[in-house]
Amino acid sequence: MEALLCKRLGDPASSAPEGKNPESSPIVVSRNHPIPELDSPTAVRVKVKATSLNYANYLQVLGKYQEKPPLPFIPGSDYAGTVDAVGPAVTKFKVGDRVCSLASLGSYATFIVQDQSLLFGVPKGCDLVAAAALPVAFGTSHVALVHRANLTSSQVLLVLGAAGGVGVAAVQIGKVCGAVVIAVARGPGKVQFLKSLGVDHVVDLSNQNVTASVKEFLKSRNLKGVDVLYDPVGGKLTKETMKLLNWGAQILVIGFASGEIPVIPANITLVKNWTVHGLYWGSYRIHRPAVLEDSIRELLSWVEKGLITIHISHIYSLSEANLAFSAIKDRKAIGKVMIAFDDPGSARSKL
């Protein structure tokens, strides 16, 4: 089978895995990698149709993620495809069923094996490429906003990095919850896209001051401030937007795409009665698997009902993985970046 191998740590966007000098890239496409065998009676082998690129996947190849697997490894987390083989004790799925899931590693390959308990059936109306984009980005935002923050229709939600994978998910989930949603992004294309999602107010960082813009909007709506801050960015933007938070506000720490870990002053947190939630979504598989499973099932039902839409920015082939990682690194994407199998080799935008 085909698989993308990380043989050493480094920038996967730096050069093509099948270029003239493949040794210069930390990733390489293996054309004859062994197909994984069923490793338990309840194991299921899935033929992968598409797999998602998340910022965490990029950091893992760089060696900067909190989980550091031994080399070499096959990166990848969320994916979708069809059941190829099942163990003798499998009761939930049969060969040919459409499924999606997430793995700690291994989805950047033609086949992957997981236990049946970790798989979810994909609704008939949902495209497999879209289903592959759902678990991590939408799962992170759903657990953060619905399970941790208990977002309600009476609240104001401020989403940083709103045009990225988790950001697009967060603004849509915010609207499903009935909240007033304010989105922060950079560039007119991203602003227009976010407006098309029904966001109540969008701040364009390329030509607007976030504090002034949000305050003006809040005043126009007779609102006091922000109740929930969704922050996958960190850095100076976190410090700036904390000025907008209400007494009793909640801060959701999702990640640090800016490369800078912010300082949230404990004294101000105390005086203003803020709640700071650290959200490492992947650890829910170990500590609260039922929460994660219920979250993904609800999201799949929302897709089926048309309450949320999974926006695919770019699709690449496995041999173009460096371009896919580059789209993440350079913030070119609006929505999700995907790797698809059995598709034409050229990269294309879906927006």
mmCIF file of C-alpha atoms in Angstrom:
data_model
loop_
_atom_site.group_PDB
_atom_site.id
_atom_site.type_symbol
_atom_site.label_atom_id
_atom_site.label_comp_id
_atom_site.label_asym_id
_atom_site.label_seq_id
_atom_site.Cartn_x
_atom_site.Cartn_y
_atom_site.Cartn_z
ATOM 1 C CA MET A 1 0.000 0.000 0.000
ATOM 2 C CA GLU A 2 0.963 3.657 -0.183
ATOM 3 C CA ALA A 3 1.948 5.379 3.039
ATOM 4 C CA LEU A 4 3.562 8.651 4.022
ATOM 5 C CA LEU A 5 6.507 7.936 6.316
ATOM 6 C CA CYS A 6 8.150 10.457 8.608
ATOM 7 C CA LYS A 7 11.757 9.240 8.711
ATOM 8 C CA ARG A 8 13.235 12.209 10.548
ATOM 9 C CA LEU A 9 11.914 15.325 12.234
ATOM 10 C CA GLY A 10 11.795 18.524 10.216
ATOM 11 C CA ASP A 11 9.607 20.821 8.161
ATOM 12 C CA PRO A 12 7.361 18.662 5.906
ATOM 13 C CA ALA A 13 6.530 21.719 3.796
ATOM 14 C CA SER A 14 10.180 22.226 2.805
ATOM 15 C CA SER A 15 10.388 19.813 -0.157
ATOM 16 C CA ALA A 16 8.371 17.178 -1.995
ATOM 17 C CA PRO A 17 8.391 13.630 -0.567
ATOM 18 C CA GLU A 18 9.054 12.340 -4.108
ATOM 19 C CA GLY A 19 11.180 15.194 -5.425
ATOM 20 C CA LYS A 20 14.563 15.085 -7.135
ATOM 21 C CA ASN A 21 16.239 15.001 -3.758
ATOM 22 C CA PRO A 22 13.894 13.057 -1.452
ATOM 23 C CA GLU A 23 16.520 12.865 1.281
ATOM 24 C CA SER A 24 16.027 16.597 1.850
ATOM 25 C CA SER A 25 12.464 15.990 3.040
ATOM 26 C CA PRO A 26 11.554 14.516 6.448
ATOM 27 C CA ILE A 27 8.629 12.713 4.790
ATOM 28 C CA VAL A 28 8.709 10.132 2.006
ATOM 29 C CA VAL A 29 6.014 8.192 0.134
ATOM 30 C CA SER A 30 6.433 4.436 0.506
ATOM 31 C CA ARG A 31 4.767 2.675 -2.433
ATOM 32 C CA ASN A 32 5.072 -0.878 -1.080
ATOM 33 C CA HIS A 33 4.418 -0.462 2.606
ATOM 34 C CA PRO A 34 2.943 -3.581 4.248
ATOM 35 C CA ILE A 35 -0.855 -3.608 4.521
ATOM 36 C CA PRO A 36 -1.741 -3.760 8.240
ATOM 37 C CA GLU A 37 -3.232 -7.034 9.461
ATOM 38 C CA LEU A 38 -6.257 -7.348 11.734
ATOM 39 C CA ASP A 39 -4.730 -7.417 15.211
ATOM 40 C CA SER A 40 -7.727 -8.514 17.312
ATOM 41 C CA PRO A 41 -11.096 -10.263 16.924
ATOM 42 C CA THR A 42 -12.862 -6.879 16.984
ATOM 43 C CA ALA A 43 -10.436 -5.116 14.625
ATOM 44 C CA VAL A 44 -11.601 -3.473 11.408
ATOM 45 C CA ARG A 45 -9.425 -2.592 8.428
ATOM 46 C CA VAL A 46 -10.513 0.515 6.568
ATOM 47 C CA LYS A 47 -9.549 1.512 3.043
ATOM 48 C CA VAL A 48 -8.930 5.226 3.453
ATOM 49 C CA LYS A 49 -10.687 7.555 1.031
ATOM 50 C CA ALA A 50 -9.483 10.810 2.575
ATOM 51 C CA THR A 51 -7.571 12.027 5.614
ATOM 52 C CA SER A 52 -7.308 15.413 7.232
ATOM 53 C CA LEU A 53 -4.350 17.694 7.873
ATOM 54 C CA ASN A 54 -4.436 19.496 11.196
ATOM 55 C CA TYR A 55 -1.939 21.899 12.684
ATOM 56 C CA ALA A 56 -1.114 19.217 15.256
ATOM 57 C CA ASN A 57 -0.011 16.872 12.449
ATOM 58 C CA TYR A 58 2.355 19.542 11.152
ATOM 59 C CA LEU A 59 3.804 20.117 14.628
ATOM 60 C CA GLN A 60 4.269 16.370 15.132
ATOM 61 C CA VAL A 61 6.448 16.018 12.025
ATOM 62 C CA LEU A 62 8.386 19.081 13.167
ATOM 63 C CA GLY A 63 8.935 17.374 16.525
ATOM 64 C CA LYS A 64 7.177 20.188 18.386
ATOM 65 C CA TYR A 65 3.990 18.397 19.428
ATOM 66 C CA GLN A 66 3.403 17.088 22.960
ATOM 67 C CA GLU A 67 3.216 13.494 21.695
ATOM 68 C CA LYS A 68 6.470 12.359 20.063
ATOM 69 C CA PRO A 69 6.235 8.885 18.482
ATOM 70 C CA PRO A 70 9.417 6.931 17.703
ATOM 71 C CA LEU A 71 10.780 7.212 14.176
ATOM 72 C CA PRO A 72 9.830 6.210 11.567
ATOM 73 C CA PHE A 73 6.071 6.706 11.832
ATOM 74 C CA ILE A 74 3.053 7.271 9.604
ATOM 75 C CA PRO A 75 1.430 10.601 10.578
ATOM 76 C CA GLY A 76 -2.267 11.288 10.447
ATOM 77 C CA SER A 77 -5.305 11.371 12.686
ATOM 78 C CA ASP A 78 -8.861 11.752 11.350
ATOM 79 C CA TYR A 79 -9.974 9.938 8.217
ATOM 80 C CA ALA A 80 -12.902 8.334 6.406
ATOM 81 C CA GLY A 81 -13.241 5.380 4.073
ATOM 82 C CA THR A 82 -14.887 2.005 3.545
ATOM 83 C CA VAL A 83 -14.551 -1.174 5.573
ATOM 84 C CA ASP A 84 -12.151 -3.569 3.827
ATOM 85 C CA ALA A 85 -11.981 -6.449 6.335
ATOM 86 C CA VAL A 86 -13.398 -7.308 9.770
ATOM 87 C CA GLY A 87 -12.350 -9.548 12.634
ATOM 88 C CA PRO A 88 -14.465 -12.592 13.612
ATOM 89 C CA ALA A 89 -16.039 -10.812 16.603
ATOM 90 C CA VAL A 90 -16.991 -7.579 14.801
ATOM 91 C CA THR A 91 -20.721 -6.897 15.114
ATOM 92 C CA LYS A 92 -21.095 -3.199 14.313
ATOM 93 C CA PHE A 93 -19.766 -3.065 10.743
ATOM 94 C CA LYS A 94 -19.480 -5.152 7.587
ATOM 95 C CA VAL A 95 -17.280 -4.971 4.498
ATOM 96 C CA GLY A 96 -18.282 -1.992 2.363
ATOM 97 C CA ASP A 97 -19.674 0.153 5.183
ATOM 98 C CA ARG A 98 -18.727 3.835 5.137
ATOM 99 C CA VAL A 99 -16.971 4.906 8.322
ATOM 100 C CA CYS A 100 -14.927 7.720 9.835
ATOM 101 C CA SER A 101 -12.681 7.857 12.864
ATOM 102 C CA LEU A 102 -9.552 9.309 14.379
ATOM 103 C CA ALA A 103 -6.286 7.615 15.235
ATOM 104 C CA SER A 104 -3.262 8.655 17.244
ATOM 105 C CA LEU A 105 -1.164 7.919 14.123
ATOM 106 C CA GLY A 106 -1.360 6.199 10.778
ATOM 107 C CA SER A 107 -4.106 7.699 8.611
ATOM 108 C CA TYR A 108 -1.751 8.976 5.892
ATOM 109 C CA ALA A 109 -1.876 5.556 4.253
ATOM 110 C CA THR A 110 -4.133 3.518 1.965
ATOM 111 C CA PHE A 111 -5.255 1.250 4.807
ATOM 112 C CA ILE A 112 -5.577 1.584 8.582
ATOM 113 C CA VAL A 113 -6.708 -0.861 11.285
ATOM 114 C CA GLN A 114 -8.718 0.155 14.364
ATOM 115 C CA ASP A 115 -11.072 -1.460 16.833
ATOM 116 C CA GLN A 116 -14.752 -1.331 15.915
ATOM 117 C CA SER A 117 -15.468 0.697 19.054
ATOM 118 C CA LEU A 118 -13.494 3.629 17.614
ATOM 119 C CA LEU A 119 -15.369 3.806 14.302
ATOM 120 C CA PHE A 120 -18.455 5.831 13.410
ATOM 121 C CA GLY A 121 -20.858 5.148 10.577
ATOM 122 C CA VAL A 122 -21.037 7.955 8.020
ATOM 123 C CA PRO A 123 -24.596 9.110 7.157
ATOM 124 C CA LYS A 124 -25.685 8.479 3.573
ATOM 125 C CA GLY A 125 -25.906 12.159 2.746
ATOM 126 C CA CYS A 126 -22.370 12.933 3.900
ATOM 127 C CA ASP A 127 -19.442 12.842 1.464
ATOM 128 C CA LEU A 128 -16.491 10.753 2.689
ATOM 129 C CA VAL A 129 -13.991 13.570 2.154
ATOM 130 C CA ALA A 130 -16.141 15.841 4.304
ATOM 131 C CA ALA A 131 -16.530 13.109 6.935
ATOM 132 C CA ALA A 132 -12.748 12.771 7.121
ATOM 133 C CA ALA A 133 -12.501 16.471 7.948
ATOM 134 C CA LEU A 134 -14.951 16.317 10.832
ATOM 135 C CA PRO A 135 -13.534 14.478 13.896
ATOM 136 C CA VAL A 136 -10.596 16.635 15.016
ATOM 137 C CA ALA A 137 -11.618 20.145 13.912
ATOM 138 C CA PHE A 138 -15.323 19.927 14.701
ATOM 139 C CA GLY A 139 -14.764 17.546 17.616
ATOM 140 C CA THR A 140 -12.363 19.991 19.259
ATOM 141 C CA SER A 141 -14.737 22.915 18.855
ATOM 142 C CA HIS A 142 -17.803 20.939 19.926
ATOM 143 C CA VAL A 143 -16.235 19.590 23.129
ATOM 144 C CA ALA A 144 -14.838 23.045 23.908
ATOM 145 C CA LEU A 145 -17.994 25.054 23.322
ATOM 146 C CA VAL A 146 -20.755 22.591 24.203
ATOM 147 C CA HIS A 147 -19.205 20.337 26.853
ATOM 148 C CA ARG A 148 -16.724 22.663 28.551
ATOM 149 C CA ALA A 149 -18.110 26.191 28.111
ATOM 150 C CA ASN A 150 -21.812 25.212 27.939
ATOM 151 C CA LEU A 151 -22.329 27.975 25.371
ATOM 152 C CA THR A 152 -25.880 29.373 25.336
ATOM 153 C CA SER A 153 -27.969 31.684 23.176
ATOM 154 C CA SER A 154 -27.593 34.538 25.676
ATOM 155 C CA GLN A 155 -23.794 34.697 25.271
ATOM 156 C CA VAL A 156 -21.248 36.397 23.041
ATOM 157 C CA LEU A 157 -18.581 34.140 21.504
ATOM 158 C CA LEU A 158 -15.304 35.538 20.143
ATOM 159 C CA VAL A 159 -13.391 33.152 17.838
ATOM 160 C CA LEU A 160 -9.744 33.833 16.999
ATOM 161 C CA GLY A 161 -8.207 32.221 13.915
ATOM 162 C CA ALA A 162 -11.760 31.894 12.665
ATOM 163 C CA ALA A 163 -10.954 30.920 9.064
ATOM 164 C CA GLY A 164 -8.857 27.891 10.006
ATOM 165 C CA GLY A 165 -10.128 24.348 10.496
ATOM 166 C CA VAL A 166 -11.132 24.594 14.172
ATOM 167 C CA GLY A 167 -12.156 28.234 13.734
ATOM 168 C CA VAL A 168 -14.659 27.545 10.947
ATOM 169 C CA ALA A 169 -16.043 24.721 13.091
ATOM 170 C CA ALA A 170 -16.279 26.985 16.144
ATOM 171 C CA VAL A 171 -18.229 29.774 14.431
ATOM 172 C CA GLN A 172 -20.735 27.281 13.009
ATOM 173 C CA ILE A 173 -21.216 25.512 16.347
ATOM 174 C CA GLY A 174 -21.612 28.920 17.980
ATOM 175 C CA LYS A 175 -24.436 29.740 15.586
ATOM 176 C CA VAL A 176 -26.098 26.351 16.199
ATOM 177 C CA CYS A 177 -26.014 27.182 19.928
ATOM 178 C CA GLY A 178 -27.662 30.532 19.172
ATOM 179 C CA ALA A 179 -24.794 32.677 20.446
ATOM 180 C CA VAL A 180 -23.750 36.054 19.058
ATOM 181 C CA VAL A 181 -20.600 35.125 17.134
ATOM 182 C CA ILE A 182 -17.666 37.461 16.484
ATOM 183 C CA ALA A 183 -14.902 36.117 14.216
ATOM 184 C CA VAL A 184 -11.312 37.322 13.841
ATOM 185 C CA ALA A 185 -9.352 36.542 10.663
ATOM 186 C CA ARG A 186 -6.957 38.163 8.222
ATOM 187 C CA GLY A 187 -7.692 39.152 4.624
ATOM 188 C CA PRO A 188 -10.801 40.057 2.611
ATOM 189 C CA GLY A 189 -11.295 36.528 1.225
ATOM 190 C CA LYS A 190 -11.508 35.038 4.697
ATOM 191 C CA VAL A 191 -13.750 37.856 5.901
ATOM 192 C CA GLN A 192 -16.233 37.337 3.075
ATOM 193 C CA PHE A 193 -16.254 33.593 3.659
ATOM 194 C CA LEU A 194 -17.001 34.036 7.369
ATOM 195 C CA LYS A 195 -19.794 36.475 6.604
ATOM 196 C CA SER A 196 -21.323 33.843 4.318
ATOM 197 C CA LEU A 197 -21.571 31.547 7.377
ATOM 198 C CA GLY A 198 -23.826 34.038 9.135
ATOM 199 C CA VAL A 199 -21.236 35.352 11.584
ATOM 200 C CA ASP A 200 -22.563 38.428 13.363
ATOM 201 C CA HIS A 201 -19.349 40.454 13.108
ATOM 202 C CA VAL A 202 -15.959 39.835 11.464
ATOM 203 C CA VAL A 203 -12.712 41.633 12.297
ATOM 204 C CA ASP A 204 -10.117 41.813 9.507
ATOM 205 C CA LEU A 205 -6.735 41.978 11.208
ATOM 206 C CA SER A 206 -5.095 43.207 8.007
ATOM 207 C CA ASN A 207 -6.747 46.609 8.351
ATOM 208 C CA GLN A 208 -8.677 46.731 11.651
ATOM 209 C CA ASN A 209 -7.832 46.958 15.338
ATOM 210 C CA VAL A 210 -9.525 44.019 17.035
ATOM 211 C CA THR A 211 -10.348 45.854 20.278
ATOM 212 C CA ALA A 212 -11.815 48.932 18.604
ATOM 213 C CA SER A 213 -13.787 46.917 16.050
ATOM 214 C CA VAL A 214 -15.321 44.538 18.601
ATOM 215 C CA LYS A 215 -16.150 47.342 21.054
ATOM 216 C CA GLU A 216 -17.938 49.267 18.319
ATOM 217 C CA PHE A 217 -19.972 46.188 17.382
ATOM 218 C CA LEU A 218 -20.848 45.400 21.000
ATOM 219 C CA LYS A 219 -22.016 48.984 21.523
ATOM 220 C CA SER A 220 -24.208 48.786 18.413
ATOM 221 C CA ARG A 221 -25.907 45.691 19.861
ATOM 222 C CA ASN A 222 -26.097 47.087 23.401
ATOM 223 C CA LEU A 223 -23.879 44.246 24.633
ATOM 224 C CA LYS A 224 -21.399 44.575 27.510
ATOM 225 C CA GLY A 225 -18.590 42.292 26.355
ATOM 226 C CA VAL A 226 -17.449 38.810 25.371
ATOM 227 C CA ASP A 227 -18.566 35.798 27.411
ATOM 228 C CA VAL A 228 -16.503 33.042 25.742
ATOM 229 C CA LEU A 229 -13.093 33.451 24.069
ATOM 230 C CA TYR A 230 -12.148 30.588 21.726
ATOM 231 C CA ASP A 231 -8.389 30.822 21.222
ATOM 232 C CA PRO A 232 -6.360 28.552 18.914
ATOM 233 C CA VAL A 233 -3.880 31.382 18.183
ATOM 234 C CA GLY A 234 -2.229 32.585 21.392
ATOM 235 C CA GLY A 235 0.433 35.289 21.467
ATOM 236 C CA LYS A 236 -0.321 39.003 21.406
ATOM 237 C CA LEU A 237 -3.844 38.447 20.105
ATOM 238 C CA THR A 238 -4.802 36.659 23.322
ATOM 239 C CA LYS A 239 -3.496 39.549 25.418
ATOM 240 C CA GLU A 240 -5.371 42.073 23.282
ATOM 241 C CA THR A 241 -8.718 40.254 23.294
ATOM 242 C CA MET A 242 -8.688 39.644 27.061
ATOM 243 C CA LYS A 243 -9.535 43.353 27.345
ATOM 244 C CA LEU A 244 -12.919 42.558 25.817
ATOM 245 C CA LEU A 245 -13.982 39.867 28.287
ATOM 246 C CA ASN A 246 -16.920 40.233 30.653
ATOM 247 C CA TRP A 247 -16.850 39.498 34.363
ATOM 248 C CA GLY A 248 -17.281 35.722 34.669
ATOM 249 C CA ALA A 249 -16.069 35.064 31.113
ATOM 250 C CA GLN A 250 -14.564 31.769 29.953
ATOM 251 C CA ILE A 251 -11.306 31.361 28.024
ATOM 252 C CA LEU A 252 -10.866 28.239 25.913
ATOM 253 C CA VAL A 253 -7.164 27.570 25.307
ATOM 254 C CA ILE A 254 -7.139 25.508 22.094
ATOM 255 C CA GLY A 255 -3.633 26.007 20.703
ATOM 256 C CA PHE A 256 -0.827 28.379 19.807
ATOM 257 C CA ALA A 257 -0.805 28.817 16.037
ATOM 258 C CA SER A 258 1.059 32.115 16.465
ATOM 259 C CA GLY A 259 3.999 30.186 17.911
ATOM 260 C CA GLU A 260 3.823 32.216 21.121
ATOM 261 C CA ILE A 261 2.308 30.911 24.357
ATOM 262 C CA PRO A 262 0.334 33.727 26.020
ATOM 263 C CA VAL A 263 0.357 34.702 29.692
ATOM 264 C CA ILE A 264 -3.077 34.872 31.320
ATOM 265 C CA PRO A 265 -2.563 36.857 34.543
ATOM 266 C CA ALA A 266 -3.857 34.975 37.586
ATOM 267 C CA ASN A 267 -4.647 38.196 39.451
ATOM 268 C CA ILE A 268 -6.946 39.456 36.690
ATOM 269 C CA THR A 269 -8.494 35.989 36.382
ATOM 270 C CA LEU A 270 -9.270 36.172 40.096
ATOM 271 C CA VAL A 271 -10.672 39.701 40.131
ATOM 272 C CA LYS A 272 -12.842 39.161 37.061
ATOM 273 C CA ASN A 273 -13.878 35.623 38.021
ATOM 274 C CA TRP A 274 -12.738 34.177 34.699
ATOM 275 C CA THR A 275 -12.623 30.459 34.036
ATOM 276 C CA VAL A 276 -9.704 29.215 31.918
ATOM 277 C CA HIS A 277 -10.229 25.868 30.174
ATOM 278 C CA GLY A 278 -7.226 24.056 28.761
ATOM 279 C CA LEU A 279 -8.461 21.742 26.022
ATOM 280 C CA TYR A 280 -6.254 18.931 24.760
ATOM 281 C CA TRP A 281 -8.971 17.180 22.786
ATOM 282 C CA GLY A 282 -6.967 14.049 21.959
ATOM 283 C CA SER A 283 -6.626 13.104 25.622
ATOM 284 C CA TYR A 284 -10.408 12.618 25.842
ATOM 285 C CA ARG A 285 -9.852 9.251 24.143
ATOM 286 C CA ILE A 286 -8.030 8.147 27.297
ATOM 287 C CA HIS A 287 -9.811 10.019 30.097
ATOM 288 C CA ARG A 288 -13.356 10.689 28.824
ATOM 289 C CA PRO A 289 -13.967 8.516 25.723
ATOM 290 C CA ALA A 290 -17.745 8.643 26.123
ATOM 291 C CA VAL A 291 -17.720 12.453 25.849
ATOM 292 C CA LEU A 292 -15.726 12.279 22.631
ATOM 293 C CA GLU A 293 -17.937 9.562 21.142
ATOM 294 C CA ASP A 294 -21.160 11.410 21.985
ATOM 295 C CA SER A 295 -19.679 14.592 20.510
ATOM 296 C CA ILE A 296 -18.830 13.035 17.148
ATOM 297 C CA ARG A 297 -22.200 11.287 16.936
ATOM 298 C CA GLU A 298 -23.992 14.585 17.542
ATOM 299 C CA LEU A 299 -21.834 16.332 14.926
ATOM 300 C CA LEU A 300 -22.607 13.638 12.339
ATOM 301 C CA SER A 301 -26.309 14.112 13.070
ATOM 302 C CA TRP A 302 -25.890 17.875 12.608
ATOM 303 C CA VAL A 303 -24.264 17.257 9.217
ATOM 304 C CA GLU A 304 -27.167 15.019 8.247
ATOM 305 C CA LYS A 305 -29.668 17.704 9.300
ATOM 306 C CA GLY A 306 -27.754 20.446 7.481
ATOM 307 C CA LEU A 307 -27.010 22.395 10.657
ATOM 308 C CA ILE A 308 -23.268 22.505 9.919
ATOM 309 C CA THR A 309 -21.287 22.394 6.688
ATOM 310 C CA ILE A 310 -17.767 21.030 6.379
ATOM 311 C CA HIS A 311 -15.761 23.401 4.210
ATOM 312 C CA ILE A 312 -12.849 21.873 2.309
ATOM 313 C CA SER A 313 -10.266 24.419 1.222
ATOM 314 C CA HIS A 314 -7.781 22.205 -0.659
ATOM 315 C CA ILE A 315 -7.402 18.538 -1.579
ATOM 316 C CA TYR A 316 -4.013 17.006 -2.392
ATOM 317 C CA SER A 317 -2.673 13.585 -3.300
ATOM 318 C CA LEU A 318 -0.263 11.780 -0.978
ATOM 319 C CA SER A 319 2.716 12.693 -3.176
ATOM 320 C CA GLU A 320 1.769 16.363 -2.735
ATOM 321 C CA ALA A 321 1.836 16.174 1.057
ATOM 322 C CA ASN A 322 4.439 18.935 1.233
ATOM 323 C CA LEU A 323 2.013 21.301 -0.519
ATOM 324 C CA ALA A 324 -0.728 20.292 1.904
ATOM 325 C CA PHE A 325 1.514 20.995 4.905
ATOM 326 C CA SER A 326 2.542 24.282 3.287
ATOM 327 C CA ALA A 327 -1.110 25.354 3.065
ATOM 328 C CA ILE A 328 -1.376 24.783 6.824
ATOM 329 C CA LYS A 329 1.958 26.423 7.633
ATOM 330 C CA ASP A 330 1.370 29.525 5.503
ATOM 331 C CA ARG A 331 -2.278 29.931 6.554
ATOM 332 C CA LYS A 332 -3.483 29.633 2.964
ATOM 333 C CA ALA A 333 -6.484 27.520 3.880
ATOM 334 C CA ILE A 334 -10.032 28.635 4.537
ATOM 335 C CA GLY A 335 -11.469 25.612 6.259
ATOM 336 C CA LYS A 336 -9.848 22.189 5.946
ATOM 337 C CA VAL A 337 -6.873 20.819 4.001
ATOM 338 C CA MET A 338 -7.187 17.189 2.941
ATOM 339 C CA ILE A 339 -5.259 14.321 1.388
ATOM 340 C CA ALA A 340 -7.440 12.117 -0.816
ATOM 341 C CA PHE A 341 -6.745 8.716 -2.343
ATOM 342 C CA ASP A 342 -8.031 7.483 -5.714
ATOM 343 C CA ASP A 343 -8.288 11.106 -6.862
ATOM 344 C CA PRO A 344 -6.461 13.013 -9.628
ATOM 345 C CA GLY A 345 -2.948 13.967 -8.597
ATOM 346 C CA SER A 346 -3.291 17.726 -8.934
ATOM 347 C CA ALA A 347 -4.114 19.882 -5.935
ATOM 348 C CA ARG A 348 -7.319 21.824 -6.164
ATOM 349 C CA SER A 349 -9.281 24.310 -4.157
ATOM 350 C CA LYS A 350 -12.837 23.474 -3.134
ATOM 351 C CA LEU A 351 -13.858 27.064 -2.387
#
